[in-house]
Structures are given as structure tokens and as C-alpha cells.
């Protein structure tokens, strides 16, 4: 499995692709070792250590020359005058896109993850997935639940509240219910509302709100007008409620933050405070995650690519879940850019698959 190339995050540097494609075999090996050692040690790595870790014989002097070349390309840097090298965001981008050798999950891990997700109730599956991501990666695991306008409908019903108002109840395939009171003046009594709902349920079950809107445009005449107008009104108001929820009450599921606190990068109280503040505020983070829904596959983005100050020096690994043509939400991890991408990326991809399958049951 390869990470899907994406322009989801607009500031991704095109220079990364050019640099990765033009690296020599020696430069690629040295950059890979720099990244791997930095991930493992959380500190700059020197030329002598790189020489030892390389799978080929290369003297420290030759390593230093190669590091100088990588520095000129903007792929590695010295954080201090006398320190070794660390990868830059551009270096990490080239590594992830061009050099990364992904690890497969072990059979026992697949069984454990599958069992945990299958045993979770539909209402708790997002929390379980978030917890698993945190525990397995030692990063901040998260799940963005399905947006209202992306939810797949299972059932719609109408209840007459008064001569001027009707309650529209929308039930999604994952068991969540949404209700809105809509203005509907007329003489349509409850038995007629029930028949209208039954007729509509035959046509809209299994469709998302967006698909239902398109369906109504095509099928208004076939539905004899009134039923279509009533459902269209319910769907429009439901979508408005969903938009308000995204802006003001985003339910970003984060099971635990403790794993992230073990990372040395987040022992700085000010840094962790800013990151947690961004998570609590949610709106900007959700806007970033919404971009992931525009493409398929796992996405990796670094702080300078997502244009969020609180995520500077961080990395985001995320994937959509749900049907490919109509993804429902996003899951993934946030952590320091010093992340074990070879393990994190397959894990995010597999849990995306598990969550997709669980929501179909």
C-alpha cells in the first residue's frame, strides 16, 4: 500500500516530488536513515551514527558529503551549530511519498483490532476507534463522526404537532436520530403523513442527504408534489442544523490524550497548551479534516501544509471512512512530525476499513 498522492492540503510543496524523484540512491538511503534514527531517538543524528546504520558501507566523511547535499536540497537541517541532522518537513514529505517502506499489521493485531471494533456498539464505535489509534501509535487518535449532510438515511417519519407544524424525524443507518420541526400548514392528518413517509422510505432508504436532494429534484413529479415538498423541507432544515452543528458543536471524538503527553516534543507546556486549545476550538481542525473527504486513501500532512499555527512541527495522518463515493467521516492521528509513519499509515488505513465495515452492519 502506498500513500495516496494528494493535493488536499494546498501548501504541499511541488518541490518535494521533484526532489524525491531526483535523489540518488545514496541520498535516498542517507535520508531514510536520518528519518528512521530521528523517529527512534527524538534527537539529531550524526554522520558516524548514520554510517553505522546504513545497510551499505559508507564512511562518515562520505556521509557528511551526502548530508551537505541533502541540506542544499532543503531536506535536512542542523537544529544547532554542533548538532547532527534532523529531517525538515520537506525531507519528511519526500520520505513519506518516495522512500517509505510500509509495515504490514501482524495477524494478532488484525484479530485484536477487528474484535474490538466489532464488539463496540454503533454508538461507541467512534470512541473505540479513537482509543485504539491512540494506544497503538502513542499519538492523539481522533474520529470525526459522520456529518449530517453525509449520513445515510434508514428511515424518515413525520408527526403532526399542530395545524401549522410537523416534526420530521430522520434516522441514519448507524442508529442516530435527528429531528426538526418544520412549518407545514394544511389539512394533512397523521394517517396521511404516515402513508407519505412510507412511500418516501421505499425510495430514499440507503441514500445520503445529498443523494436525497438530487433524488427529489428528479422525482418530484412522481411523488405527486406534496410529499416531495414536505421531505425537501425536512431535508433542507436538517442540513441547516448539520451546518450549525459543524460550526458550533463539532463532536470530534478523542478517547484519550495521555499517550501524546509521553512524546518528548510535548513536554513543553506552552506547546501542548496550544495544541489542546486548537482541538477544543475544533472549527479550524474540522475544516482541515473536511479536506480529507475530498480524496480517497490515507493522507499525510505536516504543520506547514495545513496552515494551522498550533500544528506547526506536528503531523496529521488521516483517512476517510464510509463508501468511496460518499465518505462519511475521517479518522486518524495527530502527533509530532517525528512519527513512525511506516506503522501509523497502515494502522490508520486498516481502522478506516474496519469502521466502514462496522457502519454497514
XYZ file of C-alpha atoms in Angstrom:
361
model
C 0.000 0.000 0.000
C 1.262 3.413 -0.899
C 0.152 6.734 0.489
C -2.243 8.271 -1.979
C -0.687 11.369 -3.593
C -2.934 14.297 -2.868
C -3.311 17.996 -3.345
C -5.820 18.070 -0.474
C -3.528 20.308 1.514
C -2.798 23.188 -0.869
C 0.580 24.200 0.502
C 2.189 20.881 -0.183
C 5.395 21.785 -1.963
C 5.756 20.577 -5.530
C 9.464 20.746 -4.900
C 9.033 17.665 -2.700
C 8.033 15.491 -5.624
C 10.821 16.853 -7.787
C 13.413 16.374 -5.038
C 12.271 12.825 -4.307
C 12.410 11.860 -7.955
C 15.873 13.318 -8.435
C 17.574 11.845 -5.350
C 20.443 9.479 -5.964
C 20.400 6.034 -4.369
C 22.944 7.199 -1.785
C 20.970 10.330 -0.944
C 17.806 8.283 -0.569
C 19.485 5.815 1.776
C 21.004 8.553 3.939
C 17.735 10.477 4.146
C 15.885 7.295 5.125
C 18.388 6.602 7.903
C 18.181 10.195 9.159
C 14.396 9.952 9.400
C 14.417 6.481 10.995
C 17.033 7.418 13.567
C 15.287 10.684 14.384
C 11.987 8.847 14.874
C 13.644 6.387 17.231
C 15.868 8.710 19.248
C 13.998 12.047 19.184
C 17.323 13.807 18.694
C 19.603 14.879 15.830
C 21.672 12.110 14.285
C 25.356 12.482 13.414
C 27.342 11.207 10.452
C 29.116 8.461 12.419
C 25.822 7.010 13.619
C 24.392 7.214 10.100
C 27.445 5.366 8.781
C 26.814 2.545 11.268
C 23.091 2.330 10.491
C 23.402 2.345 6.709
C 22.824 -1.033 5.002
C 25.881 -0.347 2.783
C 29.464 0.551 3.610
C 29.874 4.311 3.596
C 32.470 6.251 5.543
C 31.485 9.102 7.902
C 33.230 11.503 5.516
C 31.099 10.305 2.585
C 28.017 10.550 4.792
C 28.882 14.155 5.656
C 29.171 14.995 1.962
C 25.779 13.423 1.290
C 24.252 15.291 4.235
C 25.585 18.527 2.785
C 23.851 17.709 -0.496
C 20.602 16.957 1.307
C 20.923 20.227 3.213
C 21.247 22.143 -0.046
C 18.044 20.461 -1.231
C 16.299 21.573 1.960
C 15.674 18.003 3.128
C 17.731 18.005 6.344
C 18.924 20.697 8.711
C 21.029 21.305 11.797
C 18.916 22.458 14.736
C 22.102 23.649 16.479
C 25.557 24.570 15.236
C 27.259 21.479 16.694
C 24.343 19.059 16.439
C 23.653 16.306 13.962
C 20.940 16.486 11.352
C 17.160 16.225 11.526
C 14.751 15.990 8.590
C 12.840 19.097 7.550
C 9.143 18.974 6.675
C 10.194 18.829 3.047
C 12.517 15.939 3.854
C 9.696 14.124 5.620
C 7.424 14.736 2.645
C 9.947 13.185 0.261
C 10.498 10.297 2.661
C 6.779 9.542 3.025
C 5.974 9.951 -0.677
C 9.017 8.296 -2.224
C 11.110 6.273 0.213
C 8.852 4.831 2.890
C 8.638 1.056 3.238
C 5.314 0.444 4.972
C 4.924 -2.246 7.611
C 2.051 -4.698 7.450
C -0.011 -5.385 10.546
C 0.619 -8.693 12.275
C -2.142 -11.310 12.277
C -2.714 -10.975 16.020
C -3.031 -7.188 15.645
C -5.621 -7.611 12.911
C -7.596 -10.010 15.106
C -7.396 -7.716 18.147
C -8.401 -4.576 16.253
C -11.196 -6.346 14.402
C -12.608 -7.840 17.600
C -12.548 -4.503 19.427
C -14.399 -2.676 16.646
C -16.920 -5.476 16.073
C -17.717 -5.671 19.788
C -18.383 -1.934 20.020
C -21.959 -0.749 19.799
C -22.737 1.599 16.938
C -22.950 4.481 19.381
C -19.499 3.737 20.795
C -17.563 2.600 17.743
C -16.022 6.052 17.155
C -14.763 6.184 20.747
C -13.281 2.682 20.445
C -11.545 3.528 17.156
C -10.091 6.721 18.650
C -8.814 4.827 21.688
C -7.223 2.128 19.531
C -5.457 4.715 17.393
C -4.039 6.414 20.493
C -2.944 3.170 22.154
C -1.388 1.672 19.037
C 0.517 4.774 17.894
C 1.167 6.716 21.115
C -0.239 9.735 19.299
C -3.528 11.605 19.570
C -6.131 9.376 17.943
C -9.338 11.006 16.727
C -12.520 10.234 14.825
C -14.698 12.823 13.124
C -18.195 11.264 13.110
C -20.377 11.381 10.007
C -21.563 14.840 9.073
C -25.328 15.231 8.987
C -25.367 16.010 5.288
C -23.369 12.824 4.614
C -25.384 10.465 6.785
C -27.089 7.553 5.071
C -30.809 7.516 5.780
C -32.518 4.413 7.122
C -35.914 5.825 7.967
C -37.921 9.043 7.806
C -41.136 9.744 9.683
C -43.441 12.716 10.162
C -45.518 13.593 13.230
C -48.236 16.241 13.144
C -47.684 18.598 16.097
C -50.277 21.221 15.271
C -52.210 22.589 12.325
C -49.077 24.511 11.293
C -46.153 22.331 12.342
C -44.800 18.855 11.577
C -41.932 17.048 13.289
C -39.534 15.421 10.801
C -37.532 12.539 12.273
C -34.520 11.289 10.292
C -32.838 8.045 11.394
C -29.412 7.205 9.961
C -28.026 3.771 9.144
C -25.786 3.921 12.232
C -28.800 4.388 14.515
C -28.543 8.110 15.181
C -31.729 10.179 15.078
C -32.178 13.797 14.023
C -35.346 15.793 14.380
C -36.563 19.155 13.207
C -39.879 20.955 13.485
C -40.915 22.299 10.089
C -43.702 24.621 9.039
C -46.365 22.686 7.190
C -49.782 24.330 7.136
C -52.598 22.239 5.726
C -55.130 19.517 6.341
C -52.781 16.549 6.063
C -53.624 14.446 9.130
C -51.384 11.897 10.829
C -52.567 8.827 8.847
C -51.797 10.668 5.613
C -48.383 11.694 6.959
C -47.673 8.049 7.794
C -48.568 6.942 4.273
C -46.437 9.684 2.757
C -43.487 8.675 4.938
C -43.903 5.011 3.949
C -43.936 5.938 0.256
C -40.851 8.059 0.673
C -38.969 5.448 2.713
C -39.265 2.998 -0.177
C -37.380 5.459 -2.354
C -34.811 7.109 -0.096
C -33.570 4.371 2.274
C -29.840 3.861 1.841
C -29.258 7.298 0.322
C -27.371 10.163 1.920
C -28.989 13.538 2.443
C -27.111 14.887 -0.565
C -28.349 11.976 -2.689
C -31.909 12.505 -1.420
C -31.794 16.129 -2.561
C -30.763 15.051 -6.044
C -33.436 12.359 -5.986
C -36.128 14.893 -5.091
C -35.171 17.088 -7.998
C -35.607 14.158 -10.379
C -38.635 12.572 -8.747
C -40.784 15.495 -7.605
C -43.453 14.819 -10.195
C -43.524 11.095 -9.452
C -44.043 11.807 -5.757
C -47.091 13.970 -6.519
C -45.599 17.200 -5.264
C -46.759 17.472 -1.664
C -44.742 14.594 -0.242
C -41.670 15.745 -2.083
C -42.057 19.294 -0.814
C -42.502 18.091 2.745
C -39.418 15.891 2.700
C -37.427 18.530 0.845
C -38.293 20.992 3.600
C -37.263 18.497 6.282
C -34.002 17.722 4.487
C -33.166 21.404 3.965
C -33.753 22.252 7.608
C -31.879 19.154 8.702
C -28.914 20.206 6.586
C -29.055 23.662 8.150
C -28.976 22.050 11.590
C -25.996 19.980 10.497
C -24.142 23.056 9.290
C -24.743 24.767 12.629
C -23.511 21.671 14.406
C -20.274 21.683 12.403
C -19.633 25.324 13.229
C -20.605 25.280 16.884
C -20.880 21.767 18.309
C -18.472 19.568 16.401
C -18.311 16.153 18.009
C -14.642 15.374 17.416
C -14.149 12.091 19.277
C -10.864 11.875 21.201
C -10.808 8.963 23.641
C -7.593 9.914 25.451
C -4.818 12.483 25.317
C -2.431 10.743 27.701
C -0.400 8.935 25.031
C 0.587 12.201 23.376
C 1.940 13.556 26.668
C 4.592 10.807 26.629
C 6.148 12.292 23.490
C 9.216 14.414 24.355
C 8.131 17.128 21.927
C 5.094 17.829 24.096
C 6.849 18.228 27.409
C 6.789 21.937 26.662
C 3.638 23.164 28.488
C 3.098 26.060 26.085
C 3.236 23.812 23.040
C 0.818 21.243 24.395
C -1.500 24.002 25.613
C -1.742 25.497 22.115
C -2.403 22.109 20.541
C -5.128 21.220 23.032
C -6.663 24.679 22.610
C -6.893 24.082 18.848
C -8.540 20.725 19.497
C -11.047 22.236 21.911
C -11.877 25.055 19.496
C -12.407 22.376 16.817
C -13.731 24.520 13.985
C -10.397 25.066 12.245
C -9.376 21.449 12.756
C -12.655 20.201 11.305
C -12.173 22.446 8.268
C -8.782 20.797 7.761
C -10.232 17.307 8.165
C -13.058 18.065 5.741
C -10.443 18.342 3.008
C -9.546 14.692 3.584
C -13.061 13.749 2.456
C -12.270 15.124 -0.991
C -9.921 12.235 -1.834
C -9.548 8.522 -1.209
C -6.854 6.804 0.804
C -4.548 7.837 3.624
C -3.311 11.432 3.678
C -0.209 12.687 5.463
C 0.235 16.390 6.097
C 2.790 18.385 8.043
C 2.335 21.566 10.022
C 3.447 23.926 7.285
C 0.970 22.299 4.873
C -2.195 22.614 6.951
C -1.731 26.316 7.736
C -2.608 25.972 11.410
C -0.095 27.541 13.853
C -0.967 25.088 16.623
C 0.017 22.194 14.329
C 3.420 23.596 13.453
C 6.032 20.849 13.938
C 3.192 18.322 14.013
C 1.974 15.770 11.513
C -1.525 14.648 10.623
C -2.220 11.161 9.264
C -5.870 10.735 8.306
C -8.190 8.700 6.122
C -11.885 8.905 5.280
C -14.242 6.070 6.115
C -17.523 5.067 4.513
C -18.256 4.353 0.879
C -15.611 5.589 -1.546
C -18.141 7.629 -3.483
C -19.738 9.051 -0.337
C -17.301 9.052 2.616
C -18.970 9.707 5.942
C -16.210 10.948 8.218
C -12.494 10.958 8.967
C -10.223 9.197 11.430
C -6.509 9.405 12.110
C -3.810 10.641 14.436
C -2.102 13.917 15.275
C 1.378 13.909 16.731
C 4.885 15.272 16.391
C 6.389 15.178 12.912
C 8.802 12.619 14.405
C 6.305 9.817 13.830
C 6.689 6.175 12.839
C 4.900 6.570 9.507
C 5.688 3.011 8.414
C 3.434 1.754 11.194
C 0.961 4.610 11.604
C -0.171 4.766 7.964
C -1.189 1.069 7.653
C -2.912 1.249 11.036
C -4.976 4.287 10.036
C -5.879 2.624 6.744
C -6.952 -0.616 8.426
C -9.093 1.098 11.060
C -10.719 3.159 8.316
C -11.660 -0.118 6.631
C -12.946 -1.604 9.916
C -15.080 1.425 10.699
C -16.523 1.392 7.183
C -17.497 -2.253 7.528
C -18.890 -1.778 11.037
C -21.206 1.028 9.936
C -22.571 -1.136 7.142
C -23.833 -3.813 9.540
